[in-house]
């Protein structure tokens, strides 16, 4: 009987998502620089809020996320009624795909974009359309050329993961206005807080009817272990997403910690400044050792090697030194390693190890 039970066509074509490694066999004090986590963790206020939530574990959480939406709105100057919350921005991306794409539809994203765009597209039965980038940077004209009457969603990570590159808001607006009718531009701002003065596409999502923005608490807020994200855009799109999301998709502890985190602007500012300082240092240190990278606007460096063989060998050497970085062949970048910008000690340690590796070649 079990051989007659089969998933919907296309599901088994989905490649399993592989997160950044967290352990090295035989090493107990490995430094994890593979998942773009904030090395300073969440703010003390977020930790305190999380601990207080223990007294409400027997109660169901709010279904409308009203307090968290209000806090996000206050922090970013947005209308809380146009905000939807989810278990990480991943869930928001999934809701967009389920709400707007299906068999016969197309979902467009760039070749080095976040892997979950393709996975959620395939899960809904829609057709993924991957568009070439120009020197690891979004090519707007290539995206527009790939769009047509079947296009329902266009995902644009800005800054992009794993390249770290980004494009300007004027270019994003040109893209939005050039899309076919019925298509939504989703600006994924997971790393937006790392860019001074950048709103992640919020103003465009306020003004234009076909722009939607996603954000996360997993990066600069240091709450990756709690899985909290949100989206913002036209009320009509938010209404669709709220109709298909689970009513209790966020726990009280998640919401309380996120509310405290988004209100603690001092912590965010400190993390942004320290990340910018060490990101510049790490990029320069690697370049001096013959390992170039594009200008990154996120909390990681995409280190480029001569070829896949050298990248794999460097990864193995770093692991032998207790340093875990991310191979990104699955993103179409087999000759690269993505290295999270950690604290100063971690950055100096990984730069020194890469220097040792290059000296041995």
PDB file of C-alpha atoms in Angstrom, residues 53-270:
ATOM      1  CA  UNK A  53       7.300  35.035  29.150  1.00  0.00           C
ATOM      2  CA  UNK A  54       7.784  31.788  31.072  1.00  0.00           C
ATOM      3  CA  UNK A  55       4.932  32.827  33.356  1.00  0.00           C
ATOM      4  CA  UNK A  56       2.477  32.723  30.426  1.00  0.00           C
ATOM      5  CA  UNK A  57       3.378  29.362  28.909  1.00  0.00           C
ATOM      6  CA  UNK A  58      -0.055  27.938  29.711  1.00  0.00           C
ATOM      7  CA  UNK A  59      -1.800  30.670  27.707  1.00  0.00           C
ATOM      8  CA  UNK A  60      -2.337  30.713  23.961  1.00  0.00           C
ATOM      9  CA  UNK A  61      -0.532  33.602  22.270  1.00  0.00           C
ATOM     10  CA  UNK A  62      -2.175  36.518  20.534  1.00  0.00           C
ATOM     11  CA  UNK A  63      -3.393  35.669  17.049  1.00  0.00           C
ATOM     12  CA  UNK A  64      -3.124  39.197  15.652  1.00  0.00           C
ATOM     13  CA  UNK A  65       0.402  40.033  16.902  1.00  0.00           C
ATOM     14  CA  UNK A  66      -0.924  43.498  17.712  1.00  0.00           C
ATOM     15  CA  UNK A  67       1.748  44.564  20.223  1.00  0.00           C
ATOM     16  CA  UNK A  68       4.613  43.347  18.080  1.00  0.00           C
ATOM     17  CA  UNK A  69       3.185  44.972  14.961  1.00  0.00           C
ATOM     18  CA  UNK A  70       2.803  48.227  16.871  1.00  0.00           C
ATOM     19  CA  UNK A  71       6.420  48.052  18.081  1.00  0.00           C
ATOM     20  CA  UNK A  72       7.669  47.397  14.543  1.00  0.00           C
ATOM     21  CA  UNK A  73       5.532  50.250  13.256  1.00  0.00           C
ATOM     22  CA  UNK A  74       6.867  52.612  15.913  1.00  0.00           C
ATOM     23  CA  UNK A  75      10.487  51.658  15.183  1.00  0.00           C
ATOM     24  CA  UNK A  76      10.238  52.046  11.412  1.00  0.00           C
ATOM     25  CA  UNK A  77       7.452  54.622  11.009  1.00  0.00           C
ATOM     26  CA  UNK A  78       5.075  52.130   9.399  1.00  0.00           C
ATOM     27  CA  UNK A  79       1.352  51.465   9.635  1.00  0.00           C
ATOM     28  CA  UNK A  80       0.909  48.407  11.904  1.00  0.00           C
ATOM     29  CA  UNK A  81      -2.199  47.429   9.947  1.00  0.00           C
ATOM     30  CA  UNK A  82       0.019  46.747   6.947  1.00  0.00           C
ATOM     31  CA  UNK A  83       2.396  44.432   8.843  1.00  0.00           C
ATOM     32  CA  UNK A  84       2.157  40.633   9.012  1.00  0.00           C
ATOM     33  CA  UNK A  85       4.347  38.491  11.265  1.00  0.00           C
ATOM     34  CA  UNK A  86       5.682  34.992  10.769  1.00  0.00           C
ATOM     35  CA  UNK A  87       8.106  32.326  11.929  1.00  0.00           C
ATOM     36  CA  UNK A  88      11.094  34.011  10.329  1.00  0.00           C
ATOM     37  CA  UNK A  89      10.871  35.859   7.030  1.00  0.00           C
ATOM     38  CA  UNK A  90      10.980  32.355   5.513  1.00  0.00           C
ATOM     39  CA  UNK A  91       7.357  31.850   6.500  1.00  0.00           C
ATOM     40  CA  UNK A  92       6.351  35.171   4.948  1.00  0.00           C
ATOM     41  CA  UNK A  93       8.086  34.146   1.706  1.00  0.00           C
ATOM     42  CA  UNK A  94       6.226  30.832   1.806  1.00  0.00           C
ATOM     43  CA  UNK A  95       2.892  32.553   2.404  1.00  0.00           C
ATOM     44  CA  UNK A  96       3.489  34.834  -0.582  1.00  0.00           C
ATOM     45  CA  UNK A  97       4.157  31.828  -2.811  1.00  0.00           C
ATOM     46  CA  UNK A  98       1.114  29.934  -1.549  1.00  0.00           C
ATOM     47  CA  UNK A  99      -1.079  32.999  -1.817  1.00  0.00           C
ATOM     48  CA  UNK A 100      -0.104  34.125  -5.289  1.00  0.00           C
ATOM     49  CA  UNK A 101       1.602  31.339  -7.260  1.00  0.00           C
ATOM     50  CA  UNK A 102       0.626  27.869  -8.422  1.00  0.00           C
ATOM     51  CA  UNK A 103       0.719  25.531 -11.415  1.00  0.00           C
ATOM     52  CA  UNK A 104       1.092  27.500 -14.629  1.00  0.00           C
ATOM     53  CA  UNK A 105       2.573  30.542 -12.849  1.00  0.00           C
ATOM     54  CA  UNK A 106       6.189  31.685 -12.747  1.00  0.00           C
ATOM     55  CA  UNK A 107       8.287  33.063  -9.892  1.00  0.00           C
ATOM     56  CA  UNK A 108      11.423  35.018 -10.787  1.00  0.00           C
ATOM     57  CA  UNK A 109      14.618  35.447  -8.731  1.00  0.00           C
ATOM     58  CA  UNK A 110      18.329  35.961  -9.392  1.00  0.00           C
ATOM     59  CA  UNK A 111      20.749  33.077  -9.868  1.00  0.00           C
ATOM     60  CA  UNK A 112      22.546  33.644  -6.560  1.00  0.00           C
ATOM     61  CA  UNK A 113      19.424  34.509  -4.581  1.00  0.00           C
ATOM     62  CA  UNK A 114      18.197  32.920  -1.342  1.00  0.00           C
ATOM     63  CA  UNK A 115      17.537  29.195  -1.881  1.00  0.00           C
ATOM     64  CA  UNK A 116      14.115  29.316  -0.220  1.00  0.00           C
ATOM     65  CA  UNK A 117      12.686  31.265  -3.176  1.00  0.00           C
ATOM     66  CA  UNK A 118      13.091  28.218  -5.395  1.00  0.00           C
ATOM     67  CA  UNK A 119      11.997  25.751  -2.706  1.00  0.00           C
ATOM     68  CA  UNK A 120       8.735  27.534  -1.915  1.00  0.00           C
ATOM     69  CA  UNK A 121       8.045  28.069  -5.613  1.00  0.00           C
ATOM     70  CA  UNK A 122       8.388  24.368  -6.331  1.00  0.00           C
ATOM     71  CA  UNK A 123       6.275  23.513  -3.277  1.00  0.00           C
ATOM     72  CA  UNK A 124       3.335  25.436  -4.738  1.00  0.00           C
ATOM     73  CA  UNK A 125       3.703  23.836  -8.167  1.00  0.00           C
ATOM     74  CA  UNK A 126       4.768  27.085  -9.823  1.00  0.00           C
ATOM     75  CA  UNK A 127       7.753  27.331 -12.167  1.00  0.00           C
ATOM     76  CA  UNK A 128      10.994  28.870 -10.846  1.00  0.00           C
ATOM     77  CA  UNK A 129      12.774  31.250 -13.219  1.00  0.00           C
ATOM     78  CA  UNK A 130      16.414  31.962 -12.360  1.00  0.00           C
ATOM     79  CA  UNK A 131      17.942  35.117 -13.862  1.00  0.00           C
ATOM     80  CA  UNK A 132      21.644  35.742 -14.451  1.00  0.00           C
ATOM     81  CA  UNK A 133      23.394  38.389 -12.377  1.00  0.00           C
ATOM     82  CA  UNK A 134      26.113  40.753 -13.569  1.00  0.00           C
ATOM     83  CA  UNK A 135      29.311  40.260 -11.580  1.00  0.00           C
ATOM     84  CA  UNK A 136      27.311  38.839  -8.657  1.00  0.00           C
ATOM     85  CA  UNK A 137      25.026  41.886  -8.631  1.00  0.00           C
ATOM     86  CA  UNK A 138      21.345  42.071  -9.572  1.00  0.00           C
ATOM     87  CA  UNK A 139      20.768  42.843 -13.260  1.00  0.00           C
ATOM     88  CA  UNK A 140      17.449  44.699 -13.479  1.00  0.00           C
ATOM     89  CA  UNK A 141      17.173  44.508 -17.241  1.00  0.00           C
ATOM     90  CA  UNK A 142      17.732  40.752 -17.155  1.00  0.00           C
ATOM     91  CA  UNK A 143      14.939  40.399 -14.588  1.00  0.00           C
ATOM     92  CA  UNK A 144      12.551  42.502 -16.658  1.00  0.00           C
ATOM     93  CA  UNK A 145      13.383  40.476 -19.760  1.00  0.00           C
ATOM     94  CA  UNK A 146      12.571  37.260 -17.874  1.00  0.00           C
ATOM     95  CA  UNK A 147       9.128  38.475 -16.792  1.00  0.00           C
ATOM     96  CA  UNK A 148       5.981  37.823 -18.779  1.00  0.00           C
ATOM     97  CA  UNK A 149       2.250  37.197 -18.482  1.00  0.00           C
ATOM     98  CA  UNK A 150       2.832  34.154 -16.247  1.00  0.00           C
ATOM     99  CA  UNK A 151       4.982  36.053 -13.713  1.00  0.00           C
ATOM    100  CA  UNK A 152       3.324  36.328 -10.305  1.00  0.00           C
ATOM    101  CA  UNK A 153       6.227  37.055  -7.947  1.00  0.00           C
ATOM    102  CA  UNK A 154       9.713  38.531  -8.304  1.00  0.00           C
ATOM    103  CA  UNK A 155      12.021  38.025  -5.309  1.00  0.00           C
ATOM    104  CA  UNK A 156      14.864  40.474  -4.825  1.00  0.00           C
ATOM    105  CA  UNK A 157      17.180  40.087  -1.825  1.00  0.00           C
ATOM    106  CA  UNK A 158      18.742  43.492  -1.169  1.00  0.00           C
ATOM    107  CA  UNK A 159      21.419  43.197   0.224  1.00  0.00           C
ATOM    108  CA  UNK A 160      21.698  39.809  -1.390  1.00  0.00           C
ATOM    109  CA  UNK A 161      22.705  36.585   0.320  1.00  0.00           C
ATOM    110  CA  UNK A 162      25.276  35.116  -0.288  1.00  0.00           C
ATOM    111  CA  UNK A 163      26.918  37.816  -2.444  1.00  0.00           C
ATOM    112  CA  UNK A 164      26.504  40.778  -0.057  1.00  0.00           C
ATOM    113  CA  UNK A 165      25.907  43.150  -2.975  1.00  0.00           C
ATOM    114  CA  UNK A 166      22.920  45.486  -3.331  1.00  0.00           C
ATOM    115  CA  UNK A 167      21.290  47.950  -5.712  1.00  0.00           C
ATOM    116  CA  UNK A 168      19.781  51.382  -5.055  1.00  0.00           C
ATOM    117  CA  UNK A 169      16.169  52.227  -4.292  1.00  0.00           C
ATOM    118  CA  UNK A 170      15.784  54.144  -7.562  1.00  0.00           C
ATOM    119  CA  UNK A 171      16.681  50.978  -9.451  1.00  0.00           C
ATOM    120  CA  UNK A 172      14.244  48.934  -7.369  1.00  0.00           C
ATOM    121  CA  UNK A 173      11.484  51.417  -8.204  1.00  0.00           C
ATOM    122  CA  UNK A 174      12.314  51.131 -11.908  1.00  0.00           C
ATOM    123  CA  UNK A 175      12.012  47.370 -11.600  1.00  0.00           C
ATOM    124  CA  UNK A 176       8.674  47.576  -9.797  1.00  0.00           C
ATOM    125  CA  UNK A 177       7.208  49.941 -12.385  1.00  0.00           C
ATOM    126  CA  UNK A 178       8.435  47.754 -15.234  1.00  0.00           C
ATOM    127  CA  UNK A 179       6.825  44.520 -14.047  1.00  0.00           C
ATOM    128  CA  UNK A 180       3.797  43.106 -15.849  1.00  0.00           C
ATOM    129  CA  UNK A 181       0.407  43.671 -14.281  1.00  0.00           C
ATOM    130  CA  UNK A 182      -0.459  41.098 -11.625  1.00  0.00           C
ATOM    131  CA  UNK A 183       3.163  40.586 -10.551  1.00  0.00           C
ATOM    132  CA  UNK A 184       4.424  41.462  -7.058  1.00  0.00           C
ATOM    133  CA  UNK A 185       7.983  42.599  -6.361  1.00  0.00           C
ATOM    134  CA  UNK A 186       9.118  41.178  -3.011  1.00  0.00           C
ATOM    135  CA  UNK A 187      12.088  43.066  -1.558  1.00  0.00           C
ATOM    136  CA  UNK A 188      13.764  40.737   0.932  1.00  0.00           C
ATOM    137  CA  UNK A 189      15.450  42.971   3.508  1.00  0.00           C
ATOM    138  CA  UNK A 190      16.882  40.354   5.856  1.00  0.00           C
ATOM    139  CA  UNK A 191      20.140  42.324   6.029  1.00  0.00           C
ATOM    140  CA  UNK A 192      18.663  45.821   5.622  1.00  0.00           C
ATOM    141  CA  UNK A 193      19.550  46.919   9.162  1.00  0.00           C
ATOM    142  CA  UNK A 194      23.244  46.544   8.368  1.00  0.00           C
ATOM    143  CA  UNK A 195      23.032  49.366   5.804  1.00  0.00           C
ATOM    144  CA  UNK A 196      23.056  52.824   7.354  1.00  0.00           C
ATOM    145  CA  UNK A 197      20.118  54.933   6.138  1.00  0.00           C
ATOM    146  CA  UNK A 198      18.490  52.163   4.079  1.00  0.00           C
ATOM    147  CA  UNK A 199      14.797  51.467   4.701  1.00  0.00           C
ATOM    148  CA  UNK A 200      14.772  48.031   3.071  1.00  0.00           C
ATOM    149  CA  UNK A 201      12.180  49.130   0.527  1.00  0.00           C
ATOM    150  CA  UNK A 202       9.622  50.306   3.105  1.00  0.00           C
ATOM    151  CA  UNK A 203       8.833  53.592   1.348  1.00  0.00           C
ATOM    152  CA  UNK A 204       8.285  51.825  -1.960  1.00  0.00           C
ATOM    153  CA  UNK A 205       6.068  49.225  -0.279  1.00  0.00           C
ATOM    154  CA  UNK A 206       4.063  52.091   1.209  1.00  0.00           C
ATOM    155  CA  UNK A 207       3.643  53.956  -2.073  1.00  0.00           C
ATOM    156  CA  UNK A 208       3.469  51.306  -4.789  1.00  0.00           C
ATOM    157  CA  UNK A 209       0.664  48.711  -5.034  1.00  0.00           C
ATOM    158  CA  UNK A 210       2.912  45.915  -6.302  1.00  0.00           C
ATOM    159  CA  UNK A 211       5.814  46.098  -3.816  1.00  0.00           C
ATOM    160  CA  UNK A 212       6.058  44.034  -0.642  1.00  0.00           C
ATOM    161  CA  UNK A 213       8.950  43.981   1.863  1.00  0.00           C
ATOM    162  CA  UNK A 214      10.110  41.145   4.129  1.00  0.00           C
ATOM    163  CA  UNK A 215      12.354  41.509   7.196  1.00  0.00           C
ATOM    164  CA  UNK A 216      13.721  39.292   9.970  1.00  0.00           C
ATOM    165  CA  UNK A 217      14.792  39.326  13.608  1.00  0.00           C
ATOM    166  CA  UNK A 218      17.355  36.585  12.937  1.00  0.00           C
ATOM    167  CA  UNK A 219      20.261  38.771  11.856  1.00  0.00           C
ATOM    168  CA  UNK A 220      21.114  42.094  13.513  1.00  0.00           C
ATOM    169  CA  UNK A 221      18.635  41.489  16.358  1.00  0.00           C
ATOM    170  CA  UNK A 222      20.355  38.203  17.209  1.00  0.00           C
ATOM    171  CA  UNK A 223      17.145  36.160  17.544  1.00  0.00           C
ATOM    172  CA  UNK A 224      17.773  33.481  14.926  1.00  0.00           C
ATOM    173  CA  UNK A 225      17.001  30.739  17.445  1.00  0.00           C
ATOM    174  CA  UNK A 226      13.477  32.088  17.966  1.00  0.00           C
ATOM    175  CA  UNK A 227      12.451  32.350  14.282  1.00  0.00           C
ATOM    176  CA  UNK A 228      10.637  35.691  13.984  1.00  0.00           C
ATOM    177  CA  UNK A 229      10.052  37.654  10.800  1.00  0.00           C
ATOM    178  CA  UNK A 230       7.637  40.128   9.325  1.00  0.00           C
ATOM    179  CA  UNK A 231       6.375  41.590   6.095  1.00  0.00           C
ATOM    180  CA  UNK A 232       4.995  44.976   5.107  1.00  0.00           C
ATOM    181  CA  UNK A 233       3.135  46.252   2.073  1.00  0.00           C
ATOM    182  CA  UNK A 234      -0.259  46.930   0.550  1.00  0.00           C
ATOM    183  CA  UNK A 235      -3.137  46.106   2.879  1.00  0.00           C
ATOM    184  CA  UNK A 236      -4.710  43.858   0.232  1.00  0.00           C
ATOM    185  CA  UNK A 237      -1.613  41.615   0.196  1.00  0.00           C
ATOM    186  CA  UNK A 238      -1.400  41.539   3.996  1.00  0.00           C
ATOM    187  CA  UNK A 239      -5.057  40.473   4.084  1.00  0.00           C
ATOM    188  CA  UNK A 240      -4.308  37.529   1.782  1.00  0.00           C
ATOM    189  CA  UNK A 241      -1.360  36.381   3.890  1.00  0.00           C
ATOM    190  CA  UNK A 242      -3.322  36.601   7.133  1.00  0.00           C
ATOM    191  CA  UNK A 243      -6.002  34.347   5.666  1.00  0.00           C
ATOM    192  CA  UNK A 244      -3.572  31.489   5.068  1.00  0.00           C
ATOM    193  CA  UNK A 245      -1.081  31.796   7.937  1.00  0.00           C
ATOM    194  CA  UNK A 246      -1.582  29.731  11.078  1.00  0.00           C
ATOM    195  CA  UNK A 247      -3.460  31.658  13.787  1.00  0.00           C
ATOM    196  CA  UNK A 248      -0.842  30.838  16.449  1.00  0.00           C
ATOM    197  CA  UNK A 249       2.271  30.899  14.258  1.00  0.00           C
ATOM    198  CA  UNK A 250       4.237  32.916  16.852  1.00  0.00           C
ATOM    199  CA  UNK A 251       4.512  32.146  20.550  1.00  0.00           C
ATOM    200  CA  UNK A 252       4.205  34.705  23.331  1.00  0.00           C
ATOM    201  CA  UNK A 253       7.910  34.334  24.081  1.00  0.00           C
ATOM    202  CA  UNK A 254       8.812  35.015  20.452  1.00  0.00           C
ATOM    203  CA  UNK A 255       6.665  38.128  20.281  1.00  0.00           C
ATOM    204  CA  UNK A 256       7.777  39.531  23.634  1.00  0.00           C
ATOM    205  CA  UNK A 257      11.461  39.099  22.823  1.00  0.00           C
ATOM    206  CA  UNK A 258      11.037  40.613  19.355  1.00  0.00           C
ATOM    207  CA  UNK A 259       9.103  43.581  20.718  1.00  0.00           C
ATOM    208  CA  UNK A 260      11.855  44.343  23.221  1.00  0.00           C
ATOM    209  CA  UNK A 261      14.531  43.858  20.551  1.00  0.00           C
ATOM    210  CA  UNK A 262      13.016  46.212  18.007  1.00  0.00           C
ATOM    211  CA  UNK A 263      12.601  48.920  20.634  1.00  0.00           C
ATOM    212  CA  UNK A 264      16.243  48.676  21.746  1.00  0.00           C
ATOM    213  CA  UNK A 265      17.749  50.950  19.107  1.00  0.00           C
ATOM    214  CA  UNK A 266      21.032  51.383  20.964  1.00  0.00           C
ATOM    215  CA  UNK A 267      21.840  47.684  20.642  1.00  0.00           C
ATOM    216  CA  UNK A 268      21.082  47.718  16.917  1.00  0.00           C
ATOM    217  CA  UNK A 269      23.247  50.795  16.373  1.00  0.00           C
ATOM    218  CA  UNK A 270      26.171  49.236  18.246  1.00  0.00           C
TER     219      UNK A 270
END
